[in-house]
Each structure stands twice: as C-alpha cells, then as structure tokens.
Amino acid sequence: MTYETMQKTLIDGNFRKVRGSRVGKIARLTVIYTVMTVFAAIFLIPYIYMLLRALMQSSQVQLIPIELWPRPFTFEAFGQLFGSGGGYLDALWQTMKIVLFNLIAIPLSASFVAYGFSKTKFAGKRVLFAVMLGTMMLPGAVVQIPLYVMFSKNGFNWLDTVLPLTIPNLFGGGAIYIFLIRQYMTTIPYELEEAARLDGANPFMRYFRITLPLCVPVLIFIMITVFNANWSDFYGPLVYMTDGTETLAYRVFKDAIYTYVTPDKANLKMAGGLFMSFFPTLLFIIFQKQLIEGVSTSALKG
Amino acid sequence: MQNLLTKKRKTFRKVVKDSWHGWIFVLPLVIGIGVFTLYPLIQSLIYSFYRYDGLFVNDFIGLQNFVTMFTTDRAESFKVFGNTFLYALISVPLNLCLSYLLAVAVNQKIKGVIAYRVMFYLPVVIPAVVSGVIWSQLFDKNYGLFNDVITKFGGDPFPFFTDKNTAMLSMLIMSLWSLGSGMVLWLSALKNIPAGLYEAAKIDGAGVMTRLFRITVPMSTPMIFYNLITGMIGALQINSTMVFAGDGGRGPDDSLYFVAVKIYHEAFTNSAYGYASAIAWVLFLVIGLLTFVTFKTSKWVYTGDE
C-alpha cells in the first residue's frame, strides 16, 4: 500500500477497503488511540489539577500566573486539615459512623424486604410493590421539611446526631436497592430452597442461609453505591447538622464556600477534595467491572 | 347468613395463614414508607396551606403560598423554575448525544480499551461537592487553569460562574465531565444489539448514518427512555449549585438559582416552612406530570415483543 492510498483512506474515512493491509490497520489504530488519549487527558485534567494543587504550599497557589508543578511537594495542607484545630478528623469520624452503619443496615434490610417480594406470596404484594416504585419518583425536597420538623421535636431530638441519616435506613434502605436485589433473587432457582424447605427450614432461615449468600454479587454493587452515596452526601448533613457535628462532605462544602474563600486557602480546598475523592476512586478502580455492570443492569431492568 | 359469615372468616384466616411470612418480610418497608415517606408527604401538603416557621407561627392561610409564588414572589419563582427547566432541557439531551460518541469510541475491540473506559467514568464517582470545588477553581477568574491558558494565548479572561450571561453555559460545560454515566448505559445498550442486524444492513448497503438511525437508536430506545426519565427527575432536583455558584448557591443575578436550592433557602434560611413546602409540592407535581406524559407517549420505546 502506498502513502497515497493511505492518505485517501484517511480522508474518505473508508477504512474497510484497506482493513486487510497492515499499514492501514496501524494508521487506523493510531488515529483511534490519539483521539481517545486526548479525550482521556481532558477528563483527567480537573482531577490532576486538584491533585497537584493539594500538594502545594499556600504561598504557591497564590501565584499569578499560576504554576502547575508543586515545588516543593508538601503534605502541609493535609496536616492543617487533619491536625488539631483542623477539625477534619472529627468530621471523618461522623462520616464513618454513618457509612459503617449504612453499609450493614441497607444491604440487610433491603435484601430482607426483597426476599418477601421475590420468594413469598402475600396479599397486597402487587400494590405494595407499585407504591414502593412510586416513592423513587418522589423528590426529596417534598418530604425533607416535615422530616426535619419531626426529627427536631422532643421524643426524637435527632438534630446534630447521625440518627436522621442512619435509622430510617433500617426500614428497607431505599426502593432502588430493594428493587435491584429482588430482580437478582428472582433469577435464583427455587429448587435450591425447596430442599431446605423439605428439611423443615422456615422462610427466615431460608432467606438468611440460602438466598442471602447467593446475592453477594448484587450486594457488593449495592455496598459500593451505599458507601459512595453516604460518603459524598453533603445535603443531608447540611439540613440536619450544625457546627461541631458535621460530616466530612458537609465540612468540605462549608469550607469551600465560607472558610477557605481566600486565594491563599486554595490548597486546603483541594486537599479536602482530594481526600474526599480518594476512597470512591480506589473502590471504583478495584471494583470497576462490577460497578459498570451493576449500573447498566439496573438501568436496563428499571 | 351464619354460614356465609363463617365462610368469610375462614377465607380471611386462610389469607393470613398464606400471607403472614411475606408480611413479616415487607413489614420494615411498610413502616418505612409510612413514617418516612407517606406521613411527611401529607404533612408537607398541610404545611403548604399554612404560614409556618417551624416553631410558633402557625396560621392557616389557604392557597396564599401558591398565590405568592405567582404574584409577589413571581420574579424569583419564575426565575428558578426557568433556570431549572432550561438546564434540564439542554443537559439531558446533550449528555445523551455526546455520551453516545464516547460509548462508540470505547466499544471497539482494541487493546487497553478498558483503561479508557475507567478514565472516562472516573469523574462520575467523584463526590458532587468535590467536583463543585474543582470546577470553581478551574474556572476561577485569576487563579483558574482555563483563564491561565486563555490569557497565555492573548485572550481576555472568561468570567465563567461570575457573570450572569456565562454562568449557565459554564455549568453545562461542567456537566459534561460526568458523561461517563451515560457512556456505560450506551455500552450495555450497544452490547444488547444482535451483531447480525448490522451484518445484514451492511450487505444491503446501508451506510453509517442509516445503521445509526435505523438500528442502533431504535434498538436502544429502552435505555434512552430510562435516561430521559431519570435524567429529567435528577436535573429538576439539582442542588449541587450550592457548592460552586456563589451567593449562597444563587449565582450572579440568580442565574444559577435552582428550585431545590430555593426550597432549601425558604425553609432553612428564611424559616418559611409553609412557603417552601408549597414550592416543593409544585416541583413534585411538575415531575409527576412530566413522568406521566413521558410514559404515556412511550410508544416509540422498543419492548422486544413487536
């Protein structure tokens, strides 16, 4: 193949004619990889910008024109945030309480209810399932004010605690999670339970001993989603918590718009953001296959 | 008569006997929906007819809150609904189209394609509050990367979030960062299209565009439908502007003031719980109506049983 035909191929965009030849294939792959790498760089630039500026000294982030490479590399910003007086350790502890509770409560509670929907028969099943799906459409803004008033009243006194963001999850844990697990459970053949049933195991034992362990793949997806959702949620804590009891996401939010607005604090902002992104990124890289598959199956089945 | 009653009682007993296991399994859900959804839902409807500050003032004022929205507070409430609709109308289709291109790119059978998928999807897992921080820094007038590049090439600094005319555009640019979420949905939709369809079309001489609009799009309509519904519901409830828009999440001249943020401010800044509930109910009705209309006009969705 000549240079001319290769050029013509590129202009026409008609790769099929030359697909057989090696040069054509290399040219085609070069174009594809170049375009994709450019795009990947565009997607990663904001992330890398945050990373680099989080590792700068306060004096360097104030320079105009800006500098991109930290000199020297320093963890000064992290020291300030997590050191005494930074308050980020306390905020992290609040977040961990919520995250750890929900990581256990939501998969258990949602799978318990999902078992009812997929493996038992009861009067009112269809109606309840429809109502549950309906709650997915409900904007959070509608219920948030009465919930706030309810949690603030005597008898609850839940404000400034983690309770509003944890206890409600004991009751099903959210329609989308129940729905996903139920979809998964319906694919498990009944024969597996039949044997246990004949051995005298009641539905509760069959749920816990047989069906739940088989749901591990979908539960992994749900746990990652639950972690990310609760770790990242700044709005719930913003409504229910005030100074001193806030979670990490709320703290990062508050600092970004009130405390660290001056240019010399930009490294602190970025360090907070970088720490916030660390665990979601790590989880995503480890579980990327399950996550991407989980997201798409939930979309196709919903 | 006696006979009928016992018969009825028997069937009731039988229902209980057959159902009680199932009822226990779904009992947590029933309590949860009752206490944390149904009760607050009704309560907020009641609030919307009251002037209520959460503590002392609690006057029934009928439809006054809804009237206020269209009269004295009209400028602001129309602005927030306008902004919210505008954003939803542009961002949902825009993301759908551009994420398709991204999906086609990473759907090729070439080495290392998984790594590209990971890089494109990564921004989606980054917490909204963090992307708000990053982008407000990237867009910063003096210290931002974008303006650094623009001024290096001799341009004037672009105001991004700090000017009412460019704020919405900047937010749309920022929303493209999470194209990865649409990409993975397209990927699974593409995977479900039988390769035979394309082979047959190629033999018949169909071009790229014909294949796209006659095979790919029609076969992906369930995903497009899902994306439209969830994208719309999500876009109408956006509150992440609180992080990057400035002025308490309003943006310059309220150019980034969204419904969900107004509800927050009316309730928790102005203690106007009644008015905030009224706006929330209007938003709820709008979302309900739009979802209903989308479902009713969903004849174009391919269900596989034609």
XYZ file of C-alpha atoms in Angstrom:
608
model
C 0.000 0.000 0.000
C 1.259 3.412 -0.950
C 1.270 6.606 1.013
C -1.324 7.935 -1.412
C -3.893 5.268 -0.747
C -3.344 5.601 2.974
C -3.968 9.315 2.800
C -7.025 8.783 0.645
C -8.289 6.270 3.140
C -7.950 8.718 5.985
C -9.718 11.457 4.057
C -12.563 9.244 2.857
C -12.859 7.686 6.271
C -13.349 4.476 4.348
C -11.235 2.117 6.388
C -12.832 -1.054 5.157
C -11.038 -1.021 1.827
C -7.657 -1.235 3.453
C -8.567 -3.161 6.575
C -6.694 -6.147 5.282
C -3.391 -4.349 4.982
C -1.117 -3.883 7.969
C -0.198 -0.254 7.359
C -3.865 0.670 7.071
C -4.579 -1.034 10.319
C -1.745 0.746 12.089
C -2.858 4.111 10.720
C -6.388 3.451 11.877
C -5.295 2.400 15.338
C -3.020 5.432 15.653
C -5.912 7.769 14.917
C -8.189 5.964 17.392
C -5.630 5.887 20.200
C -4.677 9.529 19.664
C -8.276 10.722 19.805
C -9.073 8.599 22.862
C -5.929 9.674 24.669
C -6.724 13.336 24.056
C -10.193 12.801 25.471
C -8.896 10.836 28.443
C -6.491 13.679 29.168
C -9.357 16.191 29.083
C -11.328 14.036 31.525
C -8.377 13.629 33.857
C -7.100 17.231 33.821
C -9.501 18.511 36.517
C -8.546 15.581 38.729
C -4.821 16.064 38.215
C -5.169 19.822 38.728
C -6.751 19.120 42.115
C -4.048 16.587 42.993
C -1.200 18.956 42.156
C -2.647 21.968 43.922
C -3.470 19.901 47.010
C 0.256 19.151 47.282
C 1.354 22.807 47.051
C 2.206 25.280 49.757
C -0.191 28.100 50.429
C 2.311 30.596 49.004
C 2.445 28.767 45.695
C -1.285 28.582 44.987
C -1.479 32.393 45.170
C 0.973 32.983 42.346
C -0.184 34.634 39.122
C 0.398 33.347 36.509
C -0.412 30.007 38.111
C 2.118 27.221 38.445
C 1.226 23.631 37.801
C 4.044 21.674 39.393
C 4.301 21.731 43.203
C 7.703 22.882 44.385
C 8.262 21.536 46.872
C 5.760 18.701 47.144
C 4.218 19.027 50.565
C 1.519 17.449 52.682
C 1.219 20.706 54.600
C -2.435 21.165 53.614
C -3.404 17.711 54.879
C -1.549 18.409 58.114
C -3.585 21.562 58.622
C -6.906 19.881 57.871
C -6.367 16.775 59.957
C -4.153 18.297 62.632
C -5.506 19.653 65.893
C -7.844 22.556 65.197
C -8.418 21.475 61.599
C -11.483 19.537 62.608
C -11.335 17.122 59.708
C -10.684 14.107 61.947
C -13.888 14.732 63.895
C -15.799 15.204 60.656
C -14.317 11.997 59.268
C -15.436 10.136 62.392
C -19.006 11.415 61.946
C -18.959 10.261 58.324
C -17.552 6.864 59.270
C -20.341 6.302 61.791
C -22.960 6.934 59.114
C -21.156 4.987 56.401
C -20.394 1.917 58.515
C -23.922 1.703 59.886
C -25.483 2.005 56.443
C -23.034 -0.417 54.843
C -24.516 -3.123 57.065
C -28.057 -1.882 57.571
C -29.007 -1.185 53.970
C -27.948 -4.492 52.347
C -29.534 -6.490 55.191
C -32.749 -4.536 55.363
C -33.176 -4.245 51.600
C -32.476 -7.925 50.995
C -34.908 -8.912 53.763
C -37.722 -6.967 52.104
C -36.620 -8.099 48.638
C -36.906 -11.719 49.776
C -40.524 -11.047 50.676
C -41.185 -9.674 47.205
C -39.415 -12.393 45.274
C -39.820 -15.603 47.272
C -43.071 -15.340 49.210
C -46.694 -14.873 48.266
C -48.851 -12.488 50.238
C -51.986 -10.450 49.826
C -51.269 -6.908 48.685
C -47.890 -7.713 47.113
C -48.511 -6.022 43.775
C -49.942 -2.879 45.337
C -47.080 -2.532 47.807
C -44.501 -3.078 45.082
C -46.103 -0.389 42.923
C -46.199 2.032 45.876
C -42.538 1.319 46.567
C -41.578 2.038 42.947
C -43.631 5.222 43.150
C -41.535 6.503 46.055
C -38.499 6.517 43.743
C -40.076 9.345 41.780
C -40.736 11.453 44.849
C -38.441 14.479 45.095
C -36.564 14.556 48.384
C -37.489 18.225 48.763
C -41.137 17.331 49.417
C -40.544 15.191 52.490
C -37.461 16.926 53.844
C -39.198 19.781 55.705
C -41.665 17.639 57.688
C -38.862 15.165 58.405
C -36.707 17.999 59.710
C -39.555 19.219 61.935
C -40.234 15.660 63.112
C -36.591 14.954 63.954
C -36.230 18.267 65.764
C -39.147 17.610 68.112
C -38.954 16.225 71.615
C -39.199 12.486 71.556
C -36.807 12.446 68.637
C -34.247 15.206 69.274
C -32.281 13.777 66.373
C -30.751 17.014 65.107
C -26.953 17.222 65.312
C -26.737 13.458 65.538
C -26.198 10.834 62.856
C -29.623 9.305 63.547
C -31.604 11.014 60.718
C -29.076 9.656 58.229
C -28.967 6.133 59.627
C -32.098 4.929 61.456
C -34.532 5.431 58.514
C -32.361 3.028 56.516
C -33.357 0.157 58.795
C -36.740 0.195 57.084
C -35.987 -1.203 53.663
C -32.987 1.008 52.955
C -34.391 2.580 49.798
C -36.655 1.440 46.975
C -33.918 1.208 44.354
C -31.868 -1.230 46.453
C -34.868 -3.438 47.223
C -35.760 -3.418 43.553
C -32.266 -4.423 42.441
C -31.963 -7.275 44.942
C -35.446 -8.504 44.141
C -34.562 -8.624 40.431
C -31.495 -10.637 41.305
C -33.356 -13.001 43.640
C -35.979 -13.872 41.042
C -33.206 -15.386 38.911
C -32.241 -17.836 41.689
C -33.938 -21.201 41.017
C -36.491 -22.295 43.575
C -35.110 -25.847 43.712
C -32.299 -24.602 45.935
C -34.781 -23.581 48.582
C -37.102 -26.497 48.060
C -34.601 -28.912 49.577
C -34.166 -26.723 52.652
C -37.928 -26.315 52.936
C -38.413 -30.085 52.965
C -35.800 -30.297 55.697
C -38.042 -28.031 57.726
C -36.281 -24.689 57.350
C -38.696 -21.778 57.721
C -38.633 -18.832 55.285
C -36.451 -16.756 57.608
C -33.766 -19.419 57.776
C -34.005 -19.933 54.026
C -33.535 -16.199 53.479
C -30.514 -15.982 55.721
C -28.835 -19.294 54.980
C -29.555 -19.864 51.309
C -30.741 -16.846 49.363
C -28.714 -14.089 51.020
C -25.315 -15.750 50.429
C -26.233 -16.225 46.768
C -26.869 -12.497 46.396
C -23.289 -11.487 47.117
C -22.592 -10.095 43.609
C -25.501 -7.666 43.736
C -24.781 -6.883 47.396
C -21.220 -5.854 46.513
C -22.570 -3.414 43.951
C -25.056 -2.069 46.471
C -22.453 -1.677 49.200
C -20.176 0.346 46.923
C -23.103 2.505 45.897
C -24.120 2.956 49.542
C -20.586 3.864 50.508
C -20.289 6.457 47.751
C -23.730 7.918 48.366
C -23.267 8.329 52.125
C -19.641 9.345 51.934
C -20.451 12.061 49.384
C -23.748 13.347 50.758
C -23.365 16.965 51.832
C -27.021 17.920 51.644
C -28.474 15.616 54.314
C -25.873 16.706 56.890
C -26.386 20.335 55.825
C -30.049 20.056 56.788
C -29.705 18.007 59.957
C -26.348 19.017 61.419
C -24.654 22.194 62.585
C -21.151 23.210 63.616
C -19.200 20.635 65.538
C -21.257 17.645 64.474
C -20.878 17.889 60.716
C -19.728 15.120 58.400
C -16.718 15.324 56.127
C -18.666 16.092 52.945
C -20.548 18.876 54.707
C -17.302 20.161 56.166
C -15.670 20.292 52.723
C -18.752 22.056 51.397
C -18.796 24.580 54.235
C -15.080 25.302 53.982
C -15.296 25.703 50.215
C -17.959 28.395 50.436
C -17.307 30.107 53.785
C -13.960 29.388 55.399
C -11.470 28.915 52.609
C -12.688 31.501 50.097
C -9.449 33.496 50.017
C -6.870 32.525 47.355
C -4.233 31.505 49.904
C -6.503 28.686 51.117
C -6.916 27.055 47.701
C -4.509 24.264 48.601
C -6.657 23.406 51.644
C -9.793 23.277 49.493
C -8.096 20.968 47.031
C -6.633 18.783 49.769
C -10.092 18.345 51.288
C -11.468 17.476 47.877
C -8.654 15.073 47.155
C -9.198 13.216 50.407
C -12.938 13.073 49.701
C -12.281 11.567 46.262
C -9.683 9.070 47.408
C -11.927 6.239 48.641
C -14.536 6.475 45.861
C -11.706 6.400 43.321
C -9.982 3.469 44.977
C -13.230 1.483 45.217
C -14.008 2.246 41.617
C -10.641 1.098 40.371
C -10.857 -2.146 42.354
C -14.491 -2.912 41.510
C -14.811 -1.158 38.177
C -16.200 -4.217 36.404
C -18.945 -4.861 38.987
C -19.774 -1.161 39.208
C -20.125 -0.548 35.498
C -22.092 -3.769 35.024
C -24.271 -3.002 38.017
C -25.093 0.479 36.809
C -26.074 -0.738 33.373
C -28.154 -3.695 34.557
C -30.050 -1.528 36.988
C -30.816 0.817 34.118
C -31.914 -1.880 31.703
C -34.130 -3.631 34.207
C -35.632 -0.430 35.515
C -76.291 -15.950 56.923
C -74.424 -17.790 59.659
C -72.900 -19.973 57.024
C -71.763 -17.016 54.946
C -70.054 -15.361 57.894
C -68.057 -18.429 58.867
C -67.091 -18.875 55.270
C -65.845 -15.322 55.120
C -63.930 -15.714 58.366
C -62.369 -18.863 57.021
C -61.130 -17.158 53.870
C -59.747 -14.317 55.961
C -57.932 -16.841 58.137
C -56.650 -18.556 55.064
C -55.335 -15.268 53.688
C -53.489 -14.594 56.931
C -52.145 -18.125 57.035
C -50.828 -17.869 53.481
C -49.521 -14.361 53.770
C -48.015 -13.852 57.192
C -44.491 -14.881 56.241
C -44.484 -12.426 53.356
C -45.981 -9.698 55.504
C -43.219 -10.009 58.054
C -40.607 -9.694 55.321
C -42.088 -6.489 53.953
C -43.105 -5.072 57.338
C -39.979 -2.874 57.619
C -40.778 -1.370 54.226
C -44.395 -0.694 55.201
C -43.300 1.066 58.393
C -40.573 2.926 56.500
C -42.905 4.175 53.777
C -45.500 5.135 56.370
C -43.225 7.060 58.734
C -40.559 8.462 56.411
C -42.496 8.980 53.171
C -46.283 8.986 53.486
C -46.529 10.915 56.742
C -44.093 13.675 55.668
C -45.702 13.815 52.234
C -49.128 14.554 53.723
C -47.612 16.797 56.361
C -45.861 18.939 53.756
C -49.118 19.275 51.821
C -50.724 20.548 55.037
C -47.799 22.939 55.674
C -48.245 24.383 52.217
C -51.601 25.851 53.314
C -50.105 27.449 56.419
C -47.778 30.244 57.330
C -45.434 28.167 59.460
C -41.979 28.971 60.828
C -41.395 25.601 62.447
C -41.880 26.887 65.977
C -44.508 29.453 66.855
C -46.379 30.948 63.955
C -48.878 28.529 62.530
C -51.688 30.250 60.662
C -53.952 28.697 58.098
C -53.763 30.901 55.007
C -55.417 28.734 52.376
C -53.852 28.977 48.957
C -51.887 32.121 49.823
C -48.493 30.391 49.480
C -49.315 29.269 45.959
C -50.665 32.712 45.091
C -47.459 34.318 46.387
C -45.457 32.149 44.041
C -47.280 33.654 41.073
C -47.621 37.224 42.373
C -45.332 38.934 44.900
C -42.534 36.373 44.564
C -43.169 35.888 40.896
C -39.859 37.257 39.616
C -37.840 34.857 41.700
C -40.012 31.777 41.451
C -40.310 32.087 37.670
C -36.559 32.571 37.506
C -35.770 29.390 39.461
C -38.244 27.270 37.509
C -36.974 28.797 34.270
C -33.353 28.061 35.143
C -34.194 24.525 36.228
C -36.176 23.723 33.065
C -33.552 25.301 30.841
C -30.810 23.251 32.438
C -32.832 20.017 32.269
C -33.874 20.656 28.658
C -30.323 21.201 27.453
C -28.224 18.967 29.674
C -30.249 15.739 29.356
C -30.253 15.517 25.505
C -26.742 16.967 25.296
C -25.367 14.313 27.619
C -27.306 11.601 25.808
C -25.830 12.541 22.412
C -22.248 13.160 23.472
C -22.089 10.089 25.693
C -23.122 8.053 22.664
C -19.987 9.157 20.826
C -17.907 8.292 23.852
C -19.523 4.850 24.084
C -18.877 4.117 20.397
C -15.236 5.041 20.921
C -14.770 2.656 23.854
C -16.916 -0.089 22.334
C -14.185 -1.039 19.858
C -12.378 -4.296 20.277
C -8.889 -2.905 20.749
C -6.238 -3.368 23.397
C -6.423 -1.213 26.502
C -9.977 -0.092 25.863
C -10.950 -0.939 29.462
C -8.405 1.579 30.737
C -10.066 4.296 28.657
C -13.482 3.306 29.993
C -12.157 3.638 33.527
C -10.708 7.083 32.818
C -13.933 8.317 31.210
C -16.067 7.001 34.066
C -13.844 8.180 36.922
C -15.385 11.688 37.229
C -18.773 10.080 37.901
C -17.594 8.563 41.190
C -16.151 11.841 42.419
C -18.469 13.396 45.026
C -20.592 16.269 43.700
C -19.252 18.579 46.367
C -15.704 17.870 45.199
C -16.461 18.443 41.514
C -18.044 21.711 42.564
C -14.832 22.701 44.330
C -12.613 21.573 41.445
C -14.591 23.352 38.743
C -14.994 26.583 40.631
C -11.192 26.532 40.964
C -10.618 25.615 37.318
C -12.971 28.416 36.251
C -11.563 30.982 38.692
C -11.010 34.359 37.095
C -7.459 34.896 38.390
C -6.196 31.558 39.618
C -8.043 29.180 37.279
C -6.379 26.871 34.788
C -8.765 27.793 31.965
C -8.154 31.516 32.208
C -4.452 30.906 32.543
C -4.498 29.163 29.181
C -6.832 31.747 27.602
C -4.674 34.691 28.683
C -1.497 32.903 27.585
C -2.979 32.823 24.094
C -3.745 36.504 24.358
C -7.469 36.285 25.137
C -9.405 38.170 27.784
C -10.240 36.248 30.951
C -13.585 34.474 30.600
C -15.910 35.151 33.565
C -17.461 31.622 33.773
C -19.527 31.427 37.010
C -19.047 35.117 37.849
C -21.165 36.607 35.055
C -24.887 36.012 34.643
C -24.513 35.533 30.888
C -21.887 32.825 31.080
C -22.833 31.049 34.311
C -25.344 28.612 32.815
C -23.043 27.806 29.905
C -20.210 27.104 32.344
C -22.411 24.785 34.337
C -23.325 22.870 31.178
C -19.626 22.522 30.324
C -19.023 21.248 33.837
C -21.855 18.716 33.461
C -20.014 17.166 30.505
C -17.411 15.942 32.942
C -19.791 13.184 34.025
C -20.561 11.962 30.504
C -19.237 8.600 31.692
C -22.552 7.795 33.359
C -24.323 7.987 30.005
C -21.462 6.146 28.367
C -21.878 2.966 30.425
C -25.616 2.930 29.730
C -24.975 3.216 25.989
C -22.322 0.496 26.240
C -24.754 -2.005 27.676
C -27.399 -0.955 25.175
C -24.941 -1.477 22.310
C -23.964 -4.870 23.688
C -27.588 -5.994 23.521
C -27.984 -5.306 19.810
C -27.507 -8.514 17.794
C -24.473 -8.198 15.514
C -26.475 -9.946 12.787
C -28.571 -6.817 12.293
C -25.517 -4.809 11.299
C -24.195 -7.564 9.054
C -27.494 -7.742 7.209
C -27.637 -3.949 6.877
C -24.097 -3.824 5.517
C -24.912 -6.437 2.899
C -27.911 -4.336 1.889
C -25.524 -1.403 1.501
C -26.694 0.701 4.446
C -24.264 3.494 5.388
C -23.069 4.521 8.846
C -25.883 7.029 9.367
C -28.577 4.639 8.200
C -27.267 1.999 10.570
C -27.212 4.509 13.428
C -30.777 5.759 12.937
C -32.358 2.521 11.698
C -30.683 0.012 14.018
C -28.735 1.496 16.926
C -31.165 4.191 18.019
C -34.388 2.133 17.673
C -32.805 -0.818 19.490
C -31.562 1.434 22.291
C -34.870 3.169 22.969
C -35.424 1.407 26.344
C -32.129 2.873 27.574
C -32.877 6.287 26.070
C -36.263 6.189 27.773
C -34.726 5.305 31.148
C -32.112 8.015 30.680
C -34.750 10.628 29.824
C -36.855 9.835 32.903
C -34.044 9.598 35.452
C -32.061 12.417 33.838
C -35.069 14.689 33.942
C -36.031 13.841 37.528
C -32.406 14.325 38.575
C -31.873 17.583 36.687
C -35.058 19.108 38.104
C -33.817 18.466 41.658
C -30.239 19.681 41.273
C -28.802 21.336 44.362
C -25.070 20.981 43.740
C -25.026 24.627 42.579
C -24.842 25.444 46.284
C -21.177 24.453 46.116
C -19.938 26.453 43.154
C -22.474 29.102 42.160
C -21.613 31.682 44.800
C -24.098 33.984 46.588
C -25.459 31.059 48.609
C -25.896 28.920 45.514
C -27.776 31.565 43.520
C -25.089 32.615 41.076
C -24.724 36.186 39.728
C -28.178 37.800 39.364
C -29.787 34.478 40.310
C -28.533 32.988 37.043
C -27.817 29.623 38.709
C -30.677 29.702 41.192
C -32.481 26.349 41.006
C -35.775 25.184 42.507
C -34.257 22.781 45.030
C -31.902 25.494 46.298
C -34.769 27.969 46.666
C -36.724 25.402 48.671
C -33.714 24.995 50.950
C -33.306 28.748 51.443
C -37.006 29.406 52.007
C -37.136 26.664 54.635
C -33.823 26.817 56.415
C -32.651 30.412 55.806
C -35.990 32.258 55.895
C -37.844 29.767 58.133
C -40.773 29.933 55.700
C -41.633 26.241 56.018
C -45.099 26.671 54.598
C -43.947 28.514 51.504
C -41.048 26.107 50.968
C -43.461 23.165 51.179
C -45.727 24.810 48.615
C -42.825 25.170 46.157
C -41.776 21.585 46.837
C -45.280 20.397 46.045
C -45.335 22.345 42.793
C -41.999 20.730 41.882
C -43.423 17.333 42.812
C -46.481 17.874 40.615
C -44.307 19.051 37.719
C -42.105 15.969 37.984
C -45.125 13.688 38.322
C -46.783 15.262 35.290
C -43.652 15.088 33.136
C -43.051 11.447 34.090
C -46.695 10.626 33.345
C -46.534 12.316 29.935
C -43.249 10.586 29.087
C -44.742 7.201 29.984
C -47.967 7.918 28.067
C -46.062 8.909 24.939
C -43.628 5.997 25.165
C -44.902 4.204 22.046
C -41.504 4.791 20.444
C -39.805 2.563 23.012
C -38.845 -0.828 21.614
C -40.099 -3.503 24.006
C -38.999 -6.554 22.050
C -42.483 -8.045 21.592
C -43.464 -6.457 18.299
